[in-house]
Coordinates of C-alpha atoms in Angstrom, one line a residue:
M837 CA 189.0 108.0 121.0
I838 CA 186.1 107.0 123.2
G839 CA 183.1 108.8 121.7
H840 CA 180.4 108.2 124.3
T841 CA 177.8 110.3 125.8
P842 CA 178.0 110.3 129.6
C843 CA 175.0 109.9 131.9
R844 CA 175.8 108.6 135.3
V845 CA 172.8 106.6 136.3
P846 CA 173.5 104.9 139.7
A847 CA 173.1 108.2 141.6
C848 CA 169.4 108.3 140.6
Q849 CA 168.6 104.8 141.4
T850 CA 169.0 104.7 145.2
D851 CA 166.7 107.4 146.4
A852 CA 163.0 106.8 145.9
A853 CA 162.2 110.1 147.4
A854 CA 163.9 111.8 144.5
C855 CA 161.0 110.6 142.3
S856 CA 158.4 113.0 143.8
G857 CA 154.9 112.7 142.5
P858 CA 153.0 109.6 141.4
K859 CA 153.7 110.0 137.7
M860 CA 157.5 110.7 137.9
T861 CA 159.6 107.6 137.1
K862 CA 163.1 107.0 138.2
L863 CA 164.2 107.4 134.6
D864 CA 162.7 111.0 134.8
S865 CA 164.7 111.6 137.9
C866 CA 167.8 110.4 136.3
L867 CA 167.4 112.5 133.1
Q868 CA 166.4 115.6 135.1
Q869 CA 169.7 115.7 137.0
S870 CA 172.1 118.2 135.7
R871 CA 175.8 119.0 136.4
S872 CA 175.7 122.3 134.4
L873 CA 175.7 124.5 137.6
S874 CA 178.0 122.3 139.7
T875 CA 181.4 123.5 140.9
E876 CA 183.1 121.1 138.5
F877 CA 181.4 122.6 135.5
I878 CA 181.9 126.2 136.6
L879 CA 185.6 125.3 136.6
Y880 CA 185.2 124.1 133.0
Y881 CA 183.4 127.3 132.0
L882 CA 186.3 129.4 133.4
V883 CA 188.9 127.4 131.5
L884 CA 187.0 127.8 128.2
A885 CA 186.3 131.5 128.9
A886 CA 190.1 132.1 129.5
A887 CA 191.0 130.1 126.4
A888 CA 188.4 132.0 124.3
C889 CA 189.8 135.4 125.5
K890 CA 193.4 134.2 124.8
F891 CA 192.5 132.9 121.3
T892 CA 190.6 136.0 120.3
A893 CA 193.0 138.6 121.6
R894 CA 196.1 136.9 120.3
G895 CA 194.3 136.2 117.0
F896 CA 193.6 139.9 116.5
G897 CA 197.1 140.9 117.6
L898 CA 198.7 138.4 115.3
S899 CA 196.6 139.4 112.3
K900 CA 197.5 143.1 112.9
E901 CA 201.2 142.1 112.9
V902 CA 200.8 140.2 109.7
D903 CA 199.0 143.1 108.1
R904 CA 201.8 145.5 109.2
I905 CA 204.5 143.2 107.8
V906 CA 202.7 142.7 104.5
N907 CA 202.1 146.4 104.0
S908 CA 205.7 147.3 104.7
G909 CA 208.7 146.6 102.6
G910 CA 206.8 145.7 99.4
H911 CA 206.1 142.1 100.3
G912 CA 202.9 142.0 98.3
H913 CA 199.2 142.0 99.4
F914 CA 198.8 138.2 99.7
N915 CA 195.1 138.8 99.0
L916 CA 194.7 141.2 102.0
R917 CA 192.6 143.7 100.2
P918 CA 190.9 146.9 101.3
G919 CA 187.7 146.0 103.0
W920 CA 184.4 147.8 103.8
L921 CA 184.4 147.4 107.6
L922 CA 186.0 150.0 109.8
G923 CA 188.7 150.7 107.2
A924 CA 190.4 147.3 107.8
N925 CA 191.9 145.1 105.2
Q926 CA 189.9 141.9 104.3
D927 CA 191.4 138.5 103.9
L928 CA 190.2 137.2 100.5
S929 CA 192.8 134.5 100.0
D930 CA 190.2 131.7 100.0
I931 CA 189.1 131.4 96.3
Q932 CA 185.8 129.7 97.1
W933 CA 184.7 132.5 99.4
R934 CA 186.0 135.3 97.2
V935 CA 184.1 134.0 94.1
F936 CA 181.0 133.2 96.1
R937 CA 180.7 136.7 97.7
E938 CA 181.3 138.4 94.4
G939 CA 178.5 136.3 92.8
V940 CA 175.9 136.6 95.5
P941 CA 174.0 139.6 94.0
A942 CA 173.8 138.0 90.5
V943 CA 172.8 134.6 91.9
S944 CA 170.2 136.1 94.1
V945 CA 168.6 138.0 91.2
T946 CA 168.7 134.8 89.1
M947 CA 167.0 132.8 91.9
L948 CA 164.3 135.4 92.4
V949 CA 163.5 135.3 88.7
F950 CA 163.4 131.5 88.8
I951 CA 161.0 131.4 91.7
L952 CA 158.7 134.1 90.2
L953 CA 158.6 132.2 86.8
K954 CA 157.9 129.0 88.6
K955 CA 155.0 130.5 90.7
M956 CA 153.5 132.1 87.5
G957 CA 153.9 128.9 85.5
Q958 CA 152.3 126.7 88.2
K959 CA 149.5 129.2 88.7
A960 CA 148.6 128.9 85.0
K961 CA 149.3 125.1 84.8
P962 CA 149.7 123.4 88.2
E963 CA 151.5 120.3 86.8
S964 CA 154.1 122.3 85.0
G965 CA 156.7 122.5 87.9
T966 CA 158.9 119.7 86.6
Y967 CA 159.1 121.2 83.1
I968 CA 159.9 124.7 84.5
Y969 CA 162.7 123.2 86.6
M970 CA 164.1 121.4 83.6
A971 CA 163.9 124.4 81.2
F972 CA 165.3 127.0 83.6
G973 CA 168.0 124.6 84.9
V974 CA 169.2 123.8 81.4
C975 CA 169.3 127.5 80.6
L976 CA 171.2 128.3 83.8
A977 CA 173.7 125.5 83.2
G978 CA 174.1 126.7 79.6
Y979 CA 174.9 130.2 80.7
L980 CA 177.4 129.0 83.3
H981 CA 179.3 126.6 81.0
Q982 CA 178.4 128.2 77.6
A983 CA 179.6 126.0 74.7
S984 CA 181.1 123.4 77.0
F985 CA 177.7 122.7 78.5
I986 CA 177.3 120.1 75.7
F987 CA 179.7 117.8 77.6
P988 CA 177.7 117.4 80.9
L989 CA 174.4 117.3 78.9
V990 CA 175.6 114.5 76.7
L991 CA 177.0 112.6 79.7
S992 CA 173.7 113.0 81.6
L993 CA 171.8 111.7 78.6
L994 CA 174.2 108.8 78.3
N995 CA 173.6 107.9 82.0
F996 CA 169.8 108.0 81.5
G997 CA 170.2 105.7 78.5
L998 CA 172.3 103.2 80.5
T999 CA 169.8 103.3 83.3
S1000 CA 166.9 102.6 81.0
A1001 CA 168.8 99.8 79.2
S1002 CA 170.4 98.1 82.2
L1003 CA 167.7 97.2 84.6
H1004 CA 169.1 93.7 85.2
S1005 CA 171.0 92.7 88.3
G1006 CA 174.3 94.0 86.9
M1007 CA 173.0 97.6 86.5
P1008 CA 174.6 99.0 89.6
V1009 CA 178.0 97.8 88.5
V1010 CA 177.5 99.4 85.0
I1011 CA 176.3 102.7 86.5
W1012 CA 179.0 103.0 89.1
T1013 CA 181.8 102.0 86.7
S1014 CA 180.7 104.3 83.9
N1015 CA 180.2 107.4 86.2
W1016 CA 183.5 106.8 88.0
I1017 CA 185.4 106.5 84.7
L1018 CA 183.7 109.6 83.3
L1019 CA 184.4 111.6 86.5
L1020 CA 188.1 110.7 86.4
T1021 CA 188.3 111.4 82.7
A1022 CA 186.8 114.9 83.1
R1023 CA 189.2 115.7 85.9
L1024 CA 192.3 114.4 84.2
S1025 CA 191.5 116.1 80.9
R1026 CA 190.4 119.3 82.7
G1027 CA 187.1 119.2 81.0
G1028 CA 188.4 118.3 77.5
S1029 CA 188.2 120.5 74.5
F1030 CA 186.4 120.9 71.2
G1031 CA 189.7 121.1 69.4
S1032 CA 190.6 117.6 70.5
I1033 CA 187.4 116.3 68.9
N1034 CA 187.8 118.2 65.6
H1035 CA 190.1 121.1 64.8
N1036 CA 187.2 122.9 63.0
L1037 CA 185.4 123.1 66.4
A1038 CA 188.4 124.6 68.2
F1039 CA 186.9 128.1 68.2
L1040 CA 184.3 126.9 70.7
D1041 CA 187.0 126.5 73.3
A1042 CA 187.0 130.2 73.7
Y1043 CA 183.5 130.0 75.2
Q1044 CA 183.9 128.3 78.5
G1045 CA 181.6 130.4 80.7
P1046 CA 182.1 131.7 84.2
L1047 CA 182.1 128.1 85.7
Q1048 CA 184.1 125.3 84.1
W1049 CA 181.8 122.3 83.8
Q1050 CA 184.2 119.7 85.3
I1051 CA 184.2 121.6 88.6
S1052 CA 180.5 121.0 89.1
Y1053 CA 180.5 117.6 87.5
N1054 CA 181.2 115.8 90.7
L1055 CA 177.8 116.9 92.0
I1056 CA 176.2 115.8 88.7
V1057 CA 177.7 112.4 89.2
L1058 CA 176.1 112.0 92.6
R1059 CA 172.7 112.9 91.0
H1060 CA 173.4 110.4 88.1
I1061 CA 174.0 107.6 90.6
S1062 CA 171.0 108.6 92.8
F1063 CA 168.6 108.5 89.9
A1064 CA 169.9 105.2 88.6
M1065 CA 170.0 103.4 91.9
D1066 CA 166.6 104.7 93.1
K1067 CA 165.1 103.6 89.8
Y1068 CA 166.8 100.2 90.1
W1069 CA 165.5 99.6 93.6
A1070 CA 162.0 100.8 92.6
R1071 CA 162.0 98.2 89.8
S1072 CA 163.2 95.5 92.3
Q1073 CA 160.3 96.2 94.7
T1074 CA 157.7 93.4 94.9
T1075 CA 154.9 95.7 96.0
D1076 CA 152.7 97.6 93.7
L1077 CA 154.3 101.1 93.8
D1078 CA 151.6 102.6 91.7
A1079 CA 149.2 102.0 94.5
Q1080 CA 151.6 103.3 97.2
A1081 CA 152.4 106.7 98.4
P1082 CA 155.0 107.8 100.9
Q1083 CA 153.4 108.4 104.3
Q1084 CA 156.1 110.4 106.1
N1085 CA 156.4 114.0 105.1
T1086 CA 160.1 114.3 106.1
C1087 CA 163.1 114.8 103.9
K1088 CA 164.9 111.8 105.3
A1089 CA 162.0 109.5 105.0
Q1090 CA 161.4 110.5 101.4
Q1091 CA 164.9 109.5 100.4
K1092 CA 164.1 105.8 101.1
Q1093 CA 160.6 105.6 99.6
S1094 CA 160.4 104.4 96.1
L1095 CA 158.1 106.0 93.5
P1096 CA 156.0 104.6 90.7
M1097 CA 158.1 103.7 87.7
V1098 CA 156.4 106.3 85.6
D1099 CA 158.0 109.0 87.7
Y1100 CA 161.5 107.9 86.6
N1101 CA 161.2 109.7 83.3
L1102 CA 163.6 111.9 81.2
W1103 CA 161.9 115.2 82.1
A1104 CA 162.0 114.6 85.9
Y1105 CA 165.6 113.3 85.5
L1106 CA 166.8 116.5 83.7
A1107 CA 164.9 118.7 86.2
Y1108 CA 166.6 116.8 89.1
I1109 CA 170.1 117.0 87.5
Y1110 CA 169.9 120.7 86.7
Y1111 CA 167.6 122.0 89.5
P1112 CA 168.8 125.6 89.7
P1113 CA 169.1 126.3 93.5
L1114 CA 171.2 123.1 94.1
Y1115 CA 173.1 122.9 90.8
I1116 CA 176.2 124.9 91.8
A1117 CA 177.0 123.7 95.3
G1118 CA 174.2 121.5 96.7
P1119 CA 173.0 120.4 99.3
I1120 CA 172.6 116.9 97.8
C1121 CA 169.1 115.6 97.5
T1122 CA 168.1 112.1 96.4
F1123 CA 166.0 111.7 93.3
N1124 CA 163.2 110.0 95.3
A1125 CA 162.9 113.0 97.7
F1126 CA 163.1 115.5 94.8
A1127 CA 160.5 113.9 92.6
W1128 CA 158.2 113.2 95.5
Q1129 CA 158.1 116.9 96.4
C1130 CA 157.7 118.0 92.8
K1131 CA 154.3 116.2 92.7
R1132 CA 153.0 117.6 95.9
S1133 CA 152.2 121.0 97.4
S1134 CA 155.0 122.6 99.4
A1135 CA 155.1 121.9 103.2
V1136 CA 157.6 124.7 103.7
Q1137 CA 156.1 127.7 105.6
C1138 CA 156.9 131.3 104.8
R1139 CA 157.9 131.9 108.4
Q1140 CA 160.4 129.1 108.2
V1141 CA 162.0 130.7 105.1
C1142 CA 162.2 134.1 106.7
N1143 CA 163.8 132.7 109.9
Y1144 CA 166.3 130.8 107.8
A1145 CA 167.1 134.0 105.8
V1146 CA 167.8 135.9 109.1
R1147 CA 170.1 133.1 110.3
L1148 CA 171.9 133.2 107.0
A1149 CA 172.4 136.9 107.1
C1150 CA 173.8 136.8 110.6
S1151 CA 176.2 134.0 109.6
M1152 CA 177.4 136.1 106.5
L1153 CA 177.9 139.2 108.7
L1154 CA 179.9 137.1 111.1
L1155 CA 182.1 135.7 108.3
E1156 CA 182.6 139.2 106.9
A1157 CA 183.7 140.5 110.3
M1158 CA 186.0 137.5 110.7
S1159 CA 187.7 138.0 107.3
H1160 CA 188.2 141.7 108.2
S1161 CA 189.9 141.0 111.5
L1162 CA 191.5 137.5 111.4
Y1163 CA 193.9 136.9 108.5
F1164 CA 194.8 133.2 109.1
N1165 CA 193.8 132.0 105.7
S1166 CA 196.4 134.2 104.1
I1167 CA 198.9 133.1 106.8
T1168 CA 198.5 129.4 105.9
R1169 CA 197.8 129.7 102.2
Y1170 CA 201.0 131.6 101.5
S1171 CA 203.0 130.0 104.4
L1172 CA 203.5 133.4 106.0
W1173 CA 204.2 131.6 109.3
Q1174 CA 207.3 130.2 107.7
K1175 CA 208.3 133.2 105.6
Y1176 CA 208.0 135.7 108.5
G1177 CA 208.4 133.4 111.5
A1178 CA 211.3 135.4 112.8
Q1179 CA 209.5 138.7 112.6
L1180 CA 206.3 137.3 114.0
Q1181 CA 208.1 135.4 116.8
L1182 CA 205.5 132.7 116.7
T1183 CA 205.1 130.4 119.7
A1184 CA 203.5 127.0 120.0
V1185 CA 200.4 128.7 121.3
D1186 CA 200.3 130.9 118.1
M1187 CA 200.5 127.8 115.9
G1188 CA 197.5 126.3 117.8
I1189 CA 195.6 129.6 117.4
I1190 CA 196.3 129.6 113.7
S1191 CA 195.0 126.0 113.3
F1192 CA 191.8 126.8 115.3
W1193 CA 190.9 129.9 113.4
V1194 CA 191.6 128.4 110.0
L1195 CA 189.2 125.5 110.8
M1196 CA 186.6 127.9 112.2
F1197 CA 186.7 129.9 108.9
M1198 CA 186.3 126.7 106.9
W1199 CA 183.3 125.6 108.8
L1200 CA 181.6 129.1 108.7
K1201 CA 182.4 129.5 105.0
F1202 CA 180.8 126.2 104.0
L1203 CA 177.9 126.9 106.4
V1204 CA 177.2 130.2 104.6
I1205 CA 177.5 128.8 101.1
W1206 CA 175.3 125.7 101.7
R1207 CA 172.7 127.6 103.6
F1208 CA 172.6 130.3 100.9
F1209 CA 171.6 127.7 98.2
R1210 CA 169.3 125.8 100.6
L1211 CA 167.5 129.1 101.3
W1212 CA 166.6 129.4 97.7
A1213 CA 165.4 125.8 97.6
L1214 CA 163.2 126.4 100.7
A1215 CA 161.9 129.6 99.1
D1216 CA 160.9 127.4 96.1
G1217 CA 159.1 125.0 98.4
M1218 CA 161.8 122.3 98.2
D1219 CA 162.8 120.9 101.6
V1220 CA 166.4 119.6 101.2
P1221 CA 168.8 118.4 103.9
E1222 CA 170.7 120.8 106.0
N1223 CA 174.4 120.3 105.6
M1224 CA 175.9 121.7 108.8
L1225 CA 174.0 120.2 111.7
R1226 CA 176.4 121.2 114.5
C1227 CA 179.0 123.8 115.2
I1228 CA 182.6 122.5 114.6
C1229 CA 183.4 123.3 118.2
N1230 CA 180.7 120.9 119.4
N1231 CA 182.2 117.6 118.3
Y1232 CA 184.2 115.1 120.2
D1233 CA 184.1 111.9 118.2
I1234 CA 184.9 111.3 114.5
E1235 CA 181.6 109.4 113.9
G1236 CA 179.5 112.3 115.2
F1237 CA 181.6 114.8 113.4
W1238 CA 181.0 113.3 109.9
K1239 CA 177.3 112.9 110.6
G1240 CA 177.1 116.7 111.1
W1241 CA 179.6 118.0 108.5
H1242 CA 178.2 118.0 105.0
A1243 CA 175.3 115.9 106.3
S1244 CA 173.5 115.6 102.9
F1245 CA 176.7 114.0 101.4
N1246 CA 176.9 111.7 104.5
Q1247 CA 173.4 110.5 103.9
W1248 CA 174.1 109.9 100.2
L1249 CA 177.2 107.9 101.1
V1250 CA 175.2 105.8 103.6
R1251 CA 172.4 105.1 101.2
Y1252 CA 174.4 104.3 98.0
I1253 CA 177.7 103.0 99.3
Y1254 CA 177.7 102.0 103.0
V1255 CA 174.5 100.0 103.2
P1256 CA 174.9 98.2 99.8
L1257 CA 178.4 97.2 100.8
G1258 CA 177.1 95.5 104.0
G1259 CA 176.6 98.3 106.4
S1260 CA 177.8 97.8 110.0
A1261 CA 178.7 94.2 109.3
T1262 CA 181.6 95.3 107.2
R1263 CA 182.2 98.8 108.7
L1264 CA 185.9 98.5 109.2
L1265 CA 186.4 97.8 105.4
N1266 CA 183.7 100.2 104.3
I1267 CA 185.2 103.3 105.9
W1268 CA 188.4 102.9 103.9
L1269 CA 186.5 102.6 100.6
I1270 CA 184.2 105.5 101.5
F1271 CA 186.8 107.9 102.5
T1272 CA 189.0 107.1 99.5
F1273 CA 185.9 107.7 97.3
V1274 CA 185.3 111.0 99.1
A1275 CA 188.9 112.2 98.6
L1276 CA 188.9 111.3 94.8
W1277 CA 185.5 112.8 94.4
H1278 CA 186.7 116.1 95.8
D1279 CA 189.8 116.2 93.6
L1280 CA 192.8 114.2 92.3
E1281 CA 195.2 115.4 94.9
W1282 CA 197.6 113.5 97.1
H1283 CA 197.0 115.6 100.1
L1284 CA 193.3 114.7 99.9
L1285 CA 194.1 111.0 99.9
G1286 CA 196.4 111.6 102.9
W1287 CA 193.5 113.3 104.6
A1288 CA 191.2 110.3 103.8
W1289 CA 193.6 107.6 105.0
L1290 CA 194.6 109.5 108.2
T1291 CA 190.9 109.9 109.0
C1292 CA 190.5 106.1 108.7
I1293 CA 193.5 105.5 110.9
L1294 CA 191.8 107.6 113.6
F1295 CA 188.4 106.2 112.9
V1296 CA 189.3 102.5 113.3
P1297 CA 190.5 102.7 116.9
E1298 CA 187.5 104.8 117.8
L1299 CA 185.1 102.1 116.5
G1300 CA 187.1 99.4 118.2
I1301 CA 187.1 101.1 121.6
K1302 CA 183.4 101.9 121.3
W1303 CA 182.7 98.2 120.6
L1304 CA 184.9 97.2 123.5
F1305 CA 183.1 99.4 126.0
M1306 CA 179.7 98.2 124.8
Q1307 CA 180.5 94.6 125.8
P1308 CA 178.7 93.2 128.9
S1309 CA 182.0 92.4 130.6
M1310 CA 182.7 96.2 130.7
A1311 CA 179.5 97.0 132.6
F1312 CA 181.5 97.4 135.9
L1313 CA 183.5 100.2 134.3
R1314 CA 180.5 102.0 132.9
N1315 CA 179.1 102.3 136.4
R1316 CA 182.2 103.9 137.8
W1317 CA 182.3 107.7 138.5
Y1318 CA 185.5 108.1 136.6
F1319 CA 184.2 106.5 133.3
R1320 CA 183.0 110.0 132.2
H1321 CA 186.5 111.3 132.6
I1322 CA 188.0 108.4 130.6
C1323 CA 185.6 109.3 127.8
A1324 CA 186.6 112.9 128.0
L1325 CA 190.3 112.0 127.6
G1326 CA 189.4 110.0 124.6
G1327 CA 187.4 112.9 123.2
C1328 CA 190.5 115.1 123.7
C1329 CA 192.5 112.8 121.5
N1330 CA 189.8 112.8 118.8
I1331 CA 189.6 116.6 118.7
I1332 CA 193.4 117.0 118.3
G1333 CA 193.4 114.3 115.7
L1334 CA 190.5 115.8 113.7
M1335 CA 192.2 119.2 113.7
A1336 CA 195.5 117.7 112.4
V1337 CA 193.7 115.6 109.7
N1338 CA 191.7 118.5 108.4
M1339 CA 194.7 120.8 108.4
V1340 CA 196.4 118.1 106.1
G1341 CA 193.4 117.9 103.8
F1342 CA 192.4 121.5 103.4
V1343 CA 195.0 123.9 104.7
V1344 CA 198.7 123.0 104.8
G1345 CA 198.8 119.6 102.9
T1346 CA 200.9 116.6 103.7
D1347 CA 204.2 118.5 103.3
G1348 CA 203.2 121.3 105.7
I1349 CA 201.8 119.4 108.6
A1350 CA 205.1 118.1 109.9
P1351 CA 206.7 121.5 110.6
F1352 CA 203.3 122.8 111.7
L1353 CA 203.0 120.1 114.4
K1354 CA 206.6 120.3 115.3
Q1355 CA 206.2 124.0 116.1
C1356 CA 203.1 123.2 118.2
M1357 CA 205.0 120.6 120.2
L1358 CA 208.0 122.7 121.1
E1359 CA 206.5 123.7 124.4
P1360 CA 205.2 121.0 126.7
S1361 CA 203.1 123.5 128.6
F1362 CA 201.2 124.2 125.4
V1363 CA 200.3 120.6 125.1
L1364 CA 199.1 120.4 128.7
C1365 CA 197.0 123.6 128.3
S1366 CA 195.5 122.3 125.1
L1367 CA 194.5 119.0 126.8
A1368 CA 193.0 121.0 129.7
V1369 CA 190.9 123.1 127.3
C1370 CA 189.8 120.1 125.2
F1371 CA 189.0 118.2 128.3
S1372 CA 186.8 121.0 129.6
A1373 CA 185.1 121.4 126.2
V1374 CA 184.3 117.7 125.9
Q1375 CA 182.8 117.6 129.4
I1376 CA 180.5 120.4 128.4
M1377 CA 179.6 118.6 125.1
F1378 CA 178.7 115.5 127.2
E1379 CA 176.3 117.6 129.3
I1380 CA 174.8 119.2 126.2
R1381 CA 174.0 115.7 124.8
V1382 CA 172.5 114.6 128.1
M1383 CA 170.4 117.8 128.2
Q1384 CA 169.1 116.9 124.7
Q1385 CA 168.3 113.4 125.9
R1386 CA 166.3 114.9 128.9
Q1387 CA 164.1 116.7 126.4
T1388 CA 163.0 113.4 124.8
K1389 CA 160.1 111.5 126.3
V1390 CA 161.1 107.9 126.9
P1391 CA 158.3 105.7 128.3
M1392 CA 160.3 103.8 130.9
A1393 CA 159.5 103.6 134.5
T1394 CA 161.5 100.8 136.2
Q1395 CA 164.8 101.2 137.8
Q1396 CA 166.3 98.5 135.6
Q1397 CA 165.1 100.3 132.4
A1398 CA 166.6 103.5 133.6
K1399 CA 169.9 101.7 134.2
T1400 CA 169.7 100.1 130.7
L1401 CA 169.1 103.5 129.1
G1402 CA 172.1 105.0 131.0
H1403 CA 174.3 102.3 129.7
Q1404 CA 173.0 102.8 126.1
V1405 CA 173.7 106.5 126.4
L1406 CA 177.2 105.9 127.6
T1407 CA 178.0 103.4 124.8
G1408 CA 176.6 105.5 122.0
K1409 CA 173.5 103.3 121.3
V1410 CA 171.1 106.2 122.0
Q1411 CA 172.0 108.7 119.3
Q1412 CA 168.6 109.7 117.8
G1413 CA 168.1 113.4 118.6
L1414 CA 171.7 113.8 119.8
V1415 CA 173.3 114.2 116.3
N1416 CA 170.5 115.9 114.5
Y1417 CA 169.5 118.8 116.7

């Protein structure tokens, strides 16, 4: 639970000869020291290498055994379908991934047509970009939802009307309340029906389109609130925004920079709500950042887009190979580990392997989906936030994990909920409200509420322990050689807790986690081995963070400044460049 980045400073403070050269400071000497090739870390590498071999080999073997059992005795296919790679079956039990991969060709053609039309339109009339976004976006949403598209369109227009009519101090309450009620209503009514409005319109219910509108409405709600709040804050500014222009050409900076009031118009609003590359799955972009980029030439380079496309292709191939060889989604989705437990002869190690590979698949699936749509935004010249900032295996604290997982949503939550509710001053209360909102925003399911509240239960002790070790009275402990190992033990607890919580929320649910964990705990040796692997992994993560810190240029020269920086690194104060890498 101690999510700190270790950097042991005292060793670099005693030897002046270590700072060779007149321009090298003692801080430089400290940050240049590395444990990565020490005997201690070689041992960690060996532990992780052995664990990786075990997890991979047993994963392949267990998947083959499941495939054999499913294909014999008429048990059914459990969405293990004939694949295209080396004659193996492919696990397509995950609905999101199955629908996405089937739609990739059609969506790619659509996005190509969109970008070509936009380039041609802007060549003829440079200021036409917003209108092209609006027209193409409305047409795309109309095709996806067909007759039911009238529902989200009317709700979007209603939100714009409320925003325009409620610019007084109570406007945030009006916007939040109305959007929250409409989101819950859409979910509870499963999108509603024309027949419930008038029986003469019931025939329109047959035209629902390939994507039900209430499924994508949660993203629309985020855009509704972003537009309304950005407009409200722009109106509340005391400076003359018409004379201002954002100075920093970064996506994150643009989110916070208000625009002239004339930019908060209906056409820009509809273009933002239905912007084609981001409409289906995101990433989430604030209205300020979107409208700012619409009015300026693109800063995205062709080389950047090509490199990103290559990275995406490699990730997709890796996910395809994974779904052809590791069938753990099917095992958990259909509870095969319970149905065929006697035949599979599962051990506690096997249960841990199942948990690991399911979470790896989840991370890689969302990475591919979000990067696919972000690629089309980049190809259009729109720089939107990256959602997955760090591999799931490179996280040891809950705070850092949620900054790097669905990062654009995290930034949205910070801007529109966390900061307005008081920020760090009311953090312990904020996290409960935020995670409850996130759970209900995803879907109205008890297992998601369980996931949210369990996350908060883990999060509160972490924040408390971080605060405790930041106190001046704990300086003696931060200088001890064993403090890094105490942090690593805390990181082990966080990793295990995060795995369990995410299994509850997105894999086995609240009912399935108890027998799942019970099976994992049957063997004490498994628990000890798991702790050893997690401990080794956390130590390497610590070293990675310190290596990233070494790459930053910090203009400090004195011994006391180097010591202060070391304490800040240990207590989590220096995080810039460590989370977003």
